[in-house]
Structure formats: C-alpha cells, structure tokens
Amino acid sequence: MARGDETAMVTGATSGLGLQFAEQLAQRGFGLALVARDDARLREVQADLISRYALPVEIIPADLVTHEGVSAVEARIAGRPLRVLVNNAGFGLKQPFDRATIDEEEKHLDIHVRTPMRLMHAALPAMLNRGTGSIINVASVSAFTPRGTYGAVKSWVVSLSRWANNQYRPRGVQVTAVCPGFVHTEFHQRLGASLDDIPSWMWLDAGAVVATALRDAGRGRAVSIPSLRYRALVSASRIVPSSLSQRFAARGR
Ligand SMILES: NC(=O)c1ccc[n+]([C@@H]2O[C@H](COP(=O)([O-])OP(=O)(O)OC[C@H]3O[C@@H](n4cnc5c(N)ncnc54)[C@H](OP(=O)(O)O)[C@@H]3O)[C@@H](O)[C@H]2O)c1
C-alpha cells in the first residue's frame, strides 16, 4: 500500500484528541478526511498536515448535531471506503441534568450516540467487504461511574463497541472504545469549568492518550483505558459503592 492510499476519517479533528488522532494517523501514512464545524480552522489543519506529511487531506465542514451535517459525512463515507473511522467529536454540558434545557441534552445525546452510531453504520459494510477496518469510538472513564447523561452516553459507546468488536473482529474489523480520564484539550475550557480541584496527577497528555488508543486498537482491544493510574481507578470503581465513586467523579465536569 502506498502512503495515502488508505483513508482515516476523524471527527472533531480541529483540536484536542481529534487533532492528535489526525497527526498520528498521518505519521502512519494514512490519507485523512477531517470533520468539524469551524471551516477556517479545518483549512489551517489541512494546510499544516499537507505541508508536513505530503498526504491527501480532505475536509468536511459539518455540524454533527444536525441531520444535514451527519448526512454530508455519510455521503462522503459512501463515496470511498475508509480504512479507519475515529468517532471523536464531542462536548459536555455546562449545567447538570435538572438545569440544562432538554434541547441541549438532545444535542449532547446526538453528538455522543446518534452521530457515532450512524457513521459506524455507514462505514462498516465497506470495511466488512474488504475484510479490514478499524473503528475507534472516543468514550471516557466516565462510562464506568454514575455521572449524569455524560457518563450514560459514554457507557453506551463502550457497550456498543464491546459488542461490535466481538461481532466484527473475526471478519477483520476491530472496534475500540477509548476511555481517557482528564486530558488537556479545549473540552473543559469550552465548558467554562473550574478545574482548580483536579490534582495534577489526574491530567493526561493528548498525544500519549492517542498513542495508547492506536496501539490498543491495533491489538484488537474492545476497550482502551490510557494510563496505569486510570486503569487502577476503573478497577477500583468496580468494587466501591456507586455513591462513593459518584462523589469522586463529581470533580470537574
Ligand atoms: N478532554 C477530556 O478530559 C476528555 C476526557 C474523556 C473523553 N473526552 C472525549 O474526547 C472527545 C474529544 O474531546 P476533546 O477533549 O478533544 O475536546 P475539544 O478539544 O473541545 O475538541 C472537540 C472537537 O469536536 C469538534 N466538535 C464539537 N462539537 C461539534 C459538532 N457539533 N459538530 C462537529 N464537530 C464538533 C470541535 O470542533 P468545532 O468546534 O470546530 O466543531 C473539536 O474539533 C469528546 O468525545 C470528549 O467527550 C475528553
């Protein structure tokens, strides 16, 4: 396979984990199809990656909480098969469930559940036909603790990925849920969340998270929890009462 012959699509590719996925997939020689809302920022990322890696980089400006946005991305997937799909785009909500509006909650559900489900459904048939493919769904360690609708949607992502990996891995398609803890990205800043009470040891580097995620996906793992400390926390959360893990998880947002 020549460099750039195979394409990796990354949603939410303009910052944080998505930008790192784009970078590290380009380092592995993949052509890229990058999705986010901010057209100008997508163009900057495109120009930068083309200049450094000399690979094809397409951009698809789309709002993934709208039907039109998701349809545009599905149309691109139908046009030419992907080798890798990274469902990464996402955001949190500023308010807890009782204070957020139901429209905000619905958009949050869409970006974390409806959109990755639709894009996975669009990408899978061609991957299965070719007998090769990798789907990486960015979840969170919040999937393992009661944490409002954010924890609930991320649990859905982990559950679907576990099932899909068992189902499709024998046919050449790995599905991996990536479950990071706190990562330095724009996620919390966009929320305007105070992070003063988050100890420094709980923060992860986006590049290290993505390197672990790609390594685990390459090994066909259904779930990737980057860093030993978060693997230990997830193991502990299975044995402590949920009221206690909920109090711990309530730090930050
Ligand atoms: N940071 C953490 O601590 C952490 C921990 C665990 C899991 N995660 C998960 O990691 C994923 C990536 O988040 P991040 O931390 O990298 O955050 P980030 O730096 O804020 O990046 C979010 C990306 O998603 C895009 N995006 C947001 N809303 C979108 C929409 N409606 N349509 C299309 N694209 C949209 C953004 O670009 P535009 O604004 O241009 O659309 C941006 O490229 C999320 O699924 C998040 O839940 C994050």
Tab-separated table of C-alpha atoms and ligand atoms in Angstrom:
chain	number	residue	atom	x	y	z
A	1	MET	CA	0.000	0.000	0.000
A	2	ALA	CA	1.386	3.415	-0.973
A	3	ARG	CA	1.310	6.280	1.532
A	4	GLY	CA	-2.082	7.987	1.448
A	5	ASP	CA	-3.884	5.140	-0.412
A	6	GLU	CA	-5.926	4.305	2.672
A	7	THR	CA	-8.091	6.919	4.369
A	8	ALA	CA	-8.732	7.601	8.024
A	9	MET	CA	-11.690	9.824	8.940
A	10	VAL	CA	-11.503	11.774	12.202
A	11	THR	CA	-14.449	13.742	13.586
A	12	GLY	CA	-13.663	16.707	15.820
A	13	ALA	CA	-10.242	16.977	14.184
A	14	THR	CA	-9.503	20.656	14.849
A	15	SER	CA	-8.395	20.433	18.469
A	16	GLY	CA	-7.549	18.197	21.398
A	17	LEU	CA	-7.740	14.442	20.904
A	18	GLY	CA	-9.072	14.662	17.331
A	19	LEU	CA	-6.159	16.821	16.201
A	20	GLN	CA	-3.783	14.298	17.776
A	21	PHE	CA	-5.537	11.398	16.014
A	22	ALA	CA	-5.111	13.266	12.699
A	23	GLU	CA	-1.422	13.894	13.408
A	24	GLN	CA	-0.594	10.352	14.495
A	25	LEU	CA	-2.607	8.730	11.672
A	26	ALA	CA	-0.744	10.963	9.175
A	27	GLN	CA	2.533	9.785	10.759
A	28	ARG	CA	1.384	6.230	9.957
A	29	GLY	CA	0.838	7.191	6.296
A	30	PHE	CA	-2.954	7.484	6.147
A	31	GLY	CA	-4.708	9.985	3.927
A	32	LEU	CA	-7.185	11.933	6.044
A	33	ALA	CA	-10.823	13.042	5.950
A	34	LEU	CA	-11.318	15.590	8.719
A	35	VAL	CA	-14.662	16.746	10.122
A	36	ALA	CA	-15.543	19.679	12.421
A	37	ARG	CA	-17.756	22.783	12.296
A	38	ASP	CA	-15.139	25.526	12.014
A	39	ASP	CA	-14.254	25.714	8.308
A	40	ALA	CA	-11.361	28.181	8.718
A	41	ARG	CA	-9.754	26.063	11.419
A	42	LEU	CA	-10.194	22.895	9.327
A	43	ARG	CA	-8.389	24.613	6.426
A	44	GLU	CA	-5.494	25.573	8.701
A	45	VAL	CA	-5.153	21.991	9.947
A	46	GLN	CA	-5.399	20.691	6.372
A	47	ALA	CA	-2.664	23.031	5.089
A	48	ASP	CA	-0.386	22.233	8.017
A	49	LEU	CA	-0.742	18.438	7.662
A	50	ILE	CA	-0.313	18.502	3.857
A	51	SER	CA	2.829	20.628	4.183
A	52	ARG	CA	4.399	18.322	6.769
A	53	TYR	CA	3.277	14.880	5.540
A	54	ALA	CA	2.551	15.339	1.778
A	55	LEU	CA	-0.589	13.188	2.092
A	56	PRO	CA	-4.121	13.770	0.776
A	57	VAL	CA	-6.189	15.609	3.416
A	58	GLU	CA	-9.881	16.265	2.709
A	59	ILE	CA	-12.003	18.436	4.955
A	60	ILE	CA	-15.735	18.120	5.551
A	61	PRO	CA	-17.155	21.089	7.464
A	62	ALA	CA	-20.260	19.759	9.220
A	63	ASP	CA	-22.247	20.271	12.387
A	64	LEU	CA	-22.692	16.734	13.692
A	65	VAL	CA	-25.743	17.553	15.792
A	66	THR	CA	-27.735	18.334	12.640
A	67	HIS	CA	-29.266	15.835	10.209
A	68	GLU	CA	-27.728	17.738	7.247
A	69	GLY	CA	-24.263	17.655	8.806
A	70	VAL	CA	-24.389	13.934	9.524
A	71	SER	CA	-25.833	13.197	6.038
A	72	ALA	CA	-22.946	15.079	4.381
A	73	VAL	CA	-20.429	12.933	6.246
A	74	GLU	CA	-22.367	9.737	5.486
A	75	ALA	CA	-22.344	10.698	1.783
A	76	ARG	CA	-18.557	11.049	1.885
A	77	ILE	CA	-18.221	7.639	3.564
A	78	ALA	CA	-20.441	6.047	0.899
A	79	GLY	CA	-18.290	7.629	-1.844
A	80	ARG	CA	-14.982	5.959	-0.952
A	81	PRO	CA	-14.238	3.312	1.697
A	82	LEU	CA	-12.493	4.249	4.915
A	83	ARG	CA	-9.794	2.096	6.484
A	84	VAL	CA	-10.170	3.883	9.848
A	85	LEU	CA	-13.060	5.822	11.390
A	86	VAL	CA	-12.446	7.797	14.578
A	87	ASN	CA	-15.700	8.956	16.180
A	88	ASN	CA	-14.246	11.629	18.431
A	89	ALA	CA	-16.240	14.908	18.144
A	90	GLY	CA	-17.953	15.791	21.379
A	91	PHE	CA	-18.715	18.317	24.055
A	92	GLY	CA	-20.009	18.386	27.610
A	93	LEU	CA	-22.887	20.367	29.069
A	94	LYS	CA	-22.412	23.334	31.392
A	95	GLN	CA	-25.421	22.522	33.548
A	96	PRO	CA	-26.468	19.354	35.376
A	97	PHE	CA	-29.478	17.418	34.012
A	98	ASP	CA	-32.135	19.277	36.035
A	99	ARG	CA	-30.883	22.694	34.824
A	100	ALA	CA	-29.834	22.020	31.214
A	101	THR	CA	-32.559	22.538	28.628
A	102	ILE	CA	-33.946	19.425	27.016
A	103	ASP	CA	-32.753	20.722	23.608
A	104	GLU	CA	-29.169	20.940	24.927
A	105	GLU	CA	-29.480	17.423	26.323
A	106	GLU	CA	-30.783	16.155	22.988
A	107	LYS	CA	-27.834	17.672	21.070
A	108	HIS	CA	-25.486	16.128	23.622
A	109	LEU	CA	-27.170	12.737	23.075
A	110	ASP	CA	-26.905	13.214	19.301
A	111	ILE	CA	-23.176	14.033	19.213
A	112	HIS	CA	-22.224	11.138	21.513
A	113	VAL	CA	-24.744	8.465	20.455
A	114	ARG	CA	-26.732	9.125	17.277
A	115	THR	CA	-23.818	10.503	15.224
A	116	PRO	CA	-21.215	7.806	16.010
A	117	MET	CA	-23.877	5.119	15.525
A	118	ARG	CA	-24.808	6.493	12.089
A	119	LEU	CA	-21.186	6.955	10.950
A	120	MET	CA	-20.266	3.484	12.165
A	121	HIS	CA	-23.266	2.061	10.323
A	122	ALA	CA	-22.210	3.927	7.173
A	123	ALA	CA	-18.560	2.807	7.314
A	124	LEU	CA	-18.955	-0.820	8.363
A	125	PRO	CA	-20.308	-2.533	5.181
A	126	ALA	CA	-17.329	-1.481	3.008
A	127	MET	CA	-14.886	-2.411	5.791
A	128	LEU	CA	-16.502	-5.861	6.082
A	129	ASN	CA	-16.458	-6.309	2.291
A	130	ARG	CA	-12.762	-5.513	2.224
A	131	GLY	CA	-12.158	-7.674	5.314
A	132	THR	CA	-10.235	-4.884	7.024
A	133	GLY	CA	-11.008	-1.788	9.037
A	134	SER	CA	-10.776	-0.125	12.402
A	135	ILE	CA	-13.417	1.922	14.209
A	136	ILE	CA	-12.298	3.923	17.228
A	137	ASN	CA	-15.037	5.430	19.372
A	138	VAL	CA	-13.844	8.003	21.890
A	139	ALA	CA	-15.700	7.352	25.151
A	140	SER	CA	-14.409	8.317	28.626
A	141	VAL	CA	-13.645	6.839	32.054
A	142	SER	CA	-16.949	8.497	32.958
A	143	ALA	CA	-18.524	5.441	31.289
A	144	PHE	CA	-17.638	3.462	34.402
A	145	THR	CA	-19.143	5.771	37.068
A	146	PRO	CA	-22.575	7.370	37.510
A	147	ARG	CA	-22.009	10.833	36.027
A	148	GLY	CA	-25.199	12.328	34.588
A	149	THR	CA	-26.020	11.996	30.927
A	150	TYR	CA	-22.306	12.336	30.017
A	151	GLY	CA	-21.484	9.087	31.854
A	152	ALA	CA	-24.614	7.498	30.380
A	153	VAL	CA	-23.778	8.293	26.741
A	154	LYS	CA	-20.191	7.174	27.184
A	155	SER	CA	-21.419	3.866	28.726
A	156	TRP	CA	-23.496	3.382	25.592
A	157	VAL	CA	-20.379	3.899	23.452
A	158	VAL	CA	-18.405	1.334	25.497
A	159	SER	CA	-21.233	-1.199	25.416
A	160	LEU	CA	-21.753	-0.899	21.647
A	161	SER	CA	-18.007	-1.076	20.967
A	162	ARG	CA	-17.591	-4.207	23.132
A	163	TRP	CA	-20.394	-5.964	21.283
A	164	ALA	CA	-19.269	-4.773	17.832
A	165	ASN	CA	-15.664	-5.836	18.415
A	166	ASN	CA	-16.778	-9.389	19.295
A	167	GLN	CA	-19.125	-9.439	16.341
A	168	TYR	CA	-16.902	-7.991	13.595
A	169	ARG	CA	-13.310	-8.650	14.642
A	170	PRO	CA	-13.463	-12.222	13.244
A	171	ARG	CA	-14.335	-10.564	9.901
A	172	GLY	CA	-11.371	-8.170	10.036
A	173	VAL	CA	-12.942	-5.059	11.591
A	174	GLN	CA	-11.804	-4.015	15.073
A	175	VAL	CA	-13.978	-1.701	17.160
A	176	THR	CA	-12.355	0.012	20.147
A	177	ALA	CA	-13.817	2.343	22.783
A	178	VAL	CA	-11.152	4.726	24.109
A	179	CYS	CA	-11.753	5.775	27.723
A	180	PRO	CA	-9.479	8.626	28.824
A	181	GLY	CA	-9.598	10.461	32.133
A	182	PHE	CA	-8.921	14.212	32.259
A	183	VAL	CA	-6.983	15.310	29.174
A	184	HIS	CA	-5.531	18.755	28.408
A	185	THR	CA	-7.702	19.848	25.440
A	186	GLU	CA	-10.272	22.598	24.827
A	187	PHE	CA	-13.072	20.428	26.268
A	188	HIS	CA	-13.153	21.929	29.782
A	189	GLN	CA	-12.334	25.448	28.627
A	190	ARG	CA	-15.355	25.348	26.261
A	191	LEU	CA	-17.458	24.402	29.286
A	192	GLY	CA	-16.037	27.252	31.360
A	193	ALA	CA	-15.490	24.623	34.076
A	194	SER	CA	-13.327	25.357	37.118
A	195	LEU	CA	-10.551	22.786	37.234
A	196	ASP	CA	-8.776	24.025	40.343
A	197	ASP	CA	-9.723	20.954	42.381
A	198	ILE	CA	-8.349	18.453	39.837
A	199	PRO	CA	-4.966	17.195	41.101
A	200	SER	CA	-2.158	17.361	38.552
A	201	TRP	CA	-1.647	13.556	38.584
A	202	MET	CA	-5.151	13.142	37.098
A	203	TRP	CA	-4.263	15.026	33.896
A	204	LEU	CA	-3.225	13.144	30.777
A	205	ASP	CA	-1.408	14.361	27.689
A	206	ALA	CA	-3.490	14.147	24.476
A	207	GLY	CA	-0.571	12.748	22.451
A	208	ALA	CA	0.010	9.926	24.958
A	209	VAL	CA	-3.733	9.105	25.090
A	210	VAL	CA	-3.912	8.804	21.297
A	211	ALA	CA	-0.709	6.742	21.073
A	212	THR	CA	-2.176	4.255	23.583
A	213	ALA	CA	-5.533	4.260	21.784
A	214	LEU	CA	-3.947	3.467	18.396
A	215	ARG	CA	-1.748	0.774	19.937
A	216	ASP	CA	-4.751	-0.888	21.653
A	217	ALA	CA	-6.884	-0.610	18.507
A	218	GLY	CA	-4.045	-2.246	16.539
A	219	ARG	CA	-4.120	-5.116	19.027
A	220	GLY	CA	-7.865	-5.542	18.515
A	221	ARG	CA	-8.836	-4.468	22.055
A	222	ALA	CA	-12.507	-3.573	22.606
A	223	VAL	CA	-11.685	-1.096	25.382
A	224	SER	CA	-8.615	1.095	25.788
A	225	ILE	CA	-8.059	2.910	29.093
A	226	PRO	CA	-4.950	5.077	28.685
A	227	SER	CA	-2.555	5.147	31.670
A	228	LEU	CA	-1.980	2.784	34.540
A	229	ARG	CA	-3.485	5.196	37.071
A	230	TYR	CA	-6.834	5.312	35.294
A	231	ARG	CA	-6.850	1.522	34.776
A	232	ALA	CA	-6.401	1.232	38.562
A	233	LEU	CA	-9.213	3.754	39.211
A	234	VAL	CA	-11.591	1.889	36.868
A	235	SER	CA	-10.773	-1.419	38.602
A	236	ALA	CA	-11.435	0.227	41.984
A	237	SER	CA	-14.742	1.695	40.764
A	238	ARG	CA	-15.998	-1.862	40.177
A	239	ILE	CA	-15.719	-2.691	43.891
A	240	VAL	CA	-16.533	0.588	45.708
A	241	PRO	CA	-20.199	1.583	46.237
A	242	SER	CA	-21.547	3.698	43.367
A	243	SER	CA	-22.409	6.569	45.784
A	244	LEU	CA	-18.699	6.855	46.656
A	245	SER	CA	-17.418	6.674	43.062
A	246	GLN	CA	-20.090	9.235	42.123
A	247	ARG	CA	-18.748	11.689	44.748
A	248	PHE	CA	-15.208	11.219	43.412
A	249	ALA	CA	-16.313	11.569	39.773
A	250	ALA	CA	-18.202	14.795	40.547
A	251	ARG	CA	-14.888	16.728	40.474
A	252	GLY	CA	-14.534	18.920	37.374
A	253	ARG	CA	-17.061	18.254	34.597
B	1	LIG	N1	-10.708	16.317	27.449
B	1	LIG	C1	-11.070	15.390	28.289
B	1	LIG	O1	-10.766	15.459	29.504
B	1	LIG	C2	-11.839	14.186	27.792
B	1	LIG	C3	-11.890	13.062	28.613
B	1	LIG	C4	-12.573	11.941	28.186
B	1	LIG	C5	-13.190	11.937	26.957
B	1	LIG	N2	-13.156	13.050	26.165
B	1	LIG	C6	-13.863	12.987	24.879
B	1	LIG	O2	-12.905	13.277	23.864
B	1	LIG	C7	-13.592	13.732	22.691
B	1	LIG	C8	-12.836	14.918	22.098
B	1	LIG	O3	-12.863	15.978	23.032
B	1	LIG	P1	-11.597	16.908	23.339
B	1	LIG	O4	-11.305	16.744	24.762
B	1	LIG	O5	-10.543	16.697	22.341
B	1	LIG	O6	-12.313	18.337	23.176
B	1	LIG	P2	-12.021	19.625	22.258
B	1	LIG	O7	-10.578	19.993	22.317
B	1	LIG	O8	-13.041	20.619	22.693
B	1	LIG	O9	-12.342	19.121	20.766
B	1	LIG	C9	-13.664	18.866	20.341
B	1	LIG	C10	-13.677	18.707	18.821
B	1	LIG	O10	-15.021	18.351	18.436
B	1	LIG	C11	-15.485	19.281	17.449
B	1	LIG	N3	-16.929	19.459	17.634
B	1	LIG	C12	-17.573	19.914	18.741
B	1	LIG	N4	-18.890	19.994	18.504
B	1	LIG	C13	-19.084	19.579	17.230
B	1	LIG	C14	-20.232	19.480	16.389
B	1	LIG	N5	-21.461	19.824	16.819
B	1	LIG	N6	-20.076	19.025	15.115
B	1	LIG	C15	-18.831	18.700	14.657
B	1	LIG	N7	-17.718	18.777	15.396
B	1	LIG	C16	-17.845	19.229	16.666
B	1	LIG	C17	-14.683	20.559	17.697
B	1	LIG	O11	-14.537	21.370	16.530
B	1	LIG	P3	-15.566	22.570	16.117
B	1	LIG	O12	-15.814	23.371	17.368
B	1	LIG	O13	-14.881	23.296	15.014
B	1	LIG	O14	-16.806	21.868	15.615
B	1	LIG	C18	-13.313	19.984	18.070
B	1	LIG	O15	-12.596	19.647	16.896
B	1	LIG	C19	-15.031	14.020	23.125
B	1	LIG	O16	-15.875	12.971	22.658
B	1	LIG	C20	-14.959	14.007	24.656
B	1	LIG	O17	-16.180	13.619	25.230
B	1	LIG	C21	-12.488	14.168	26.558
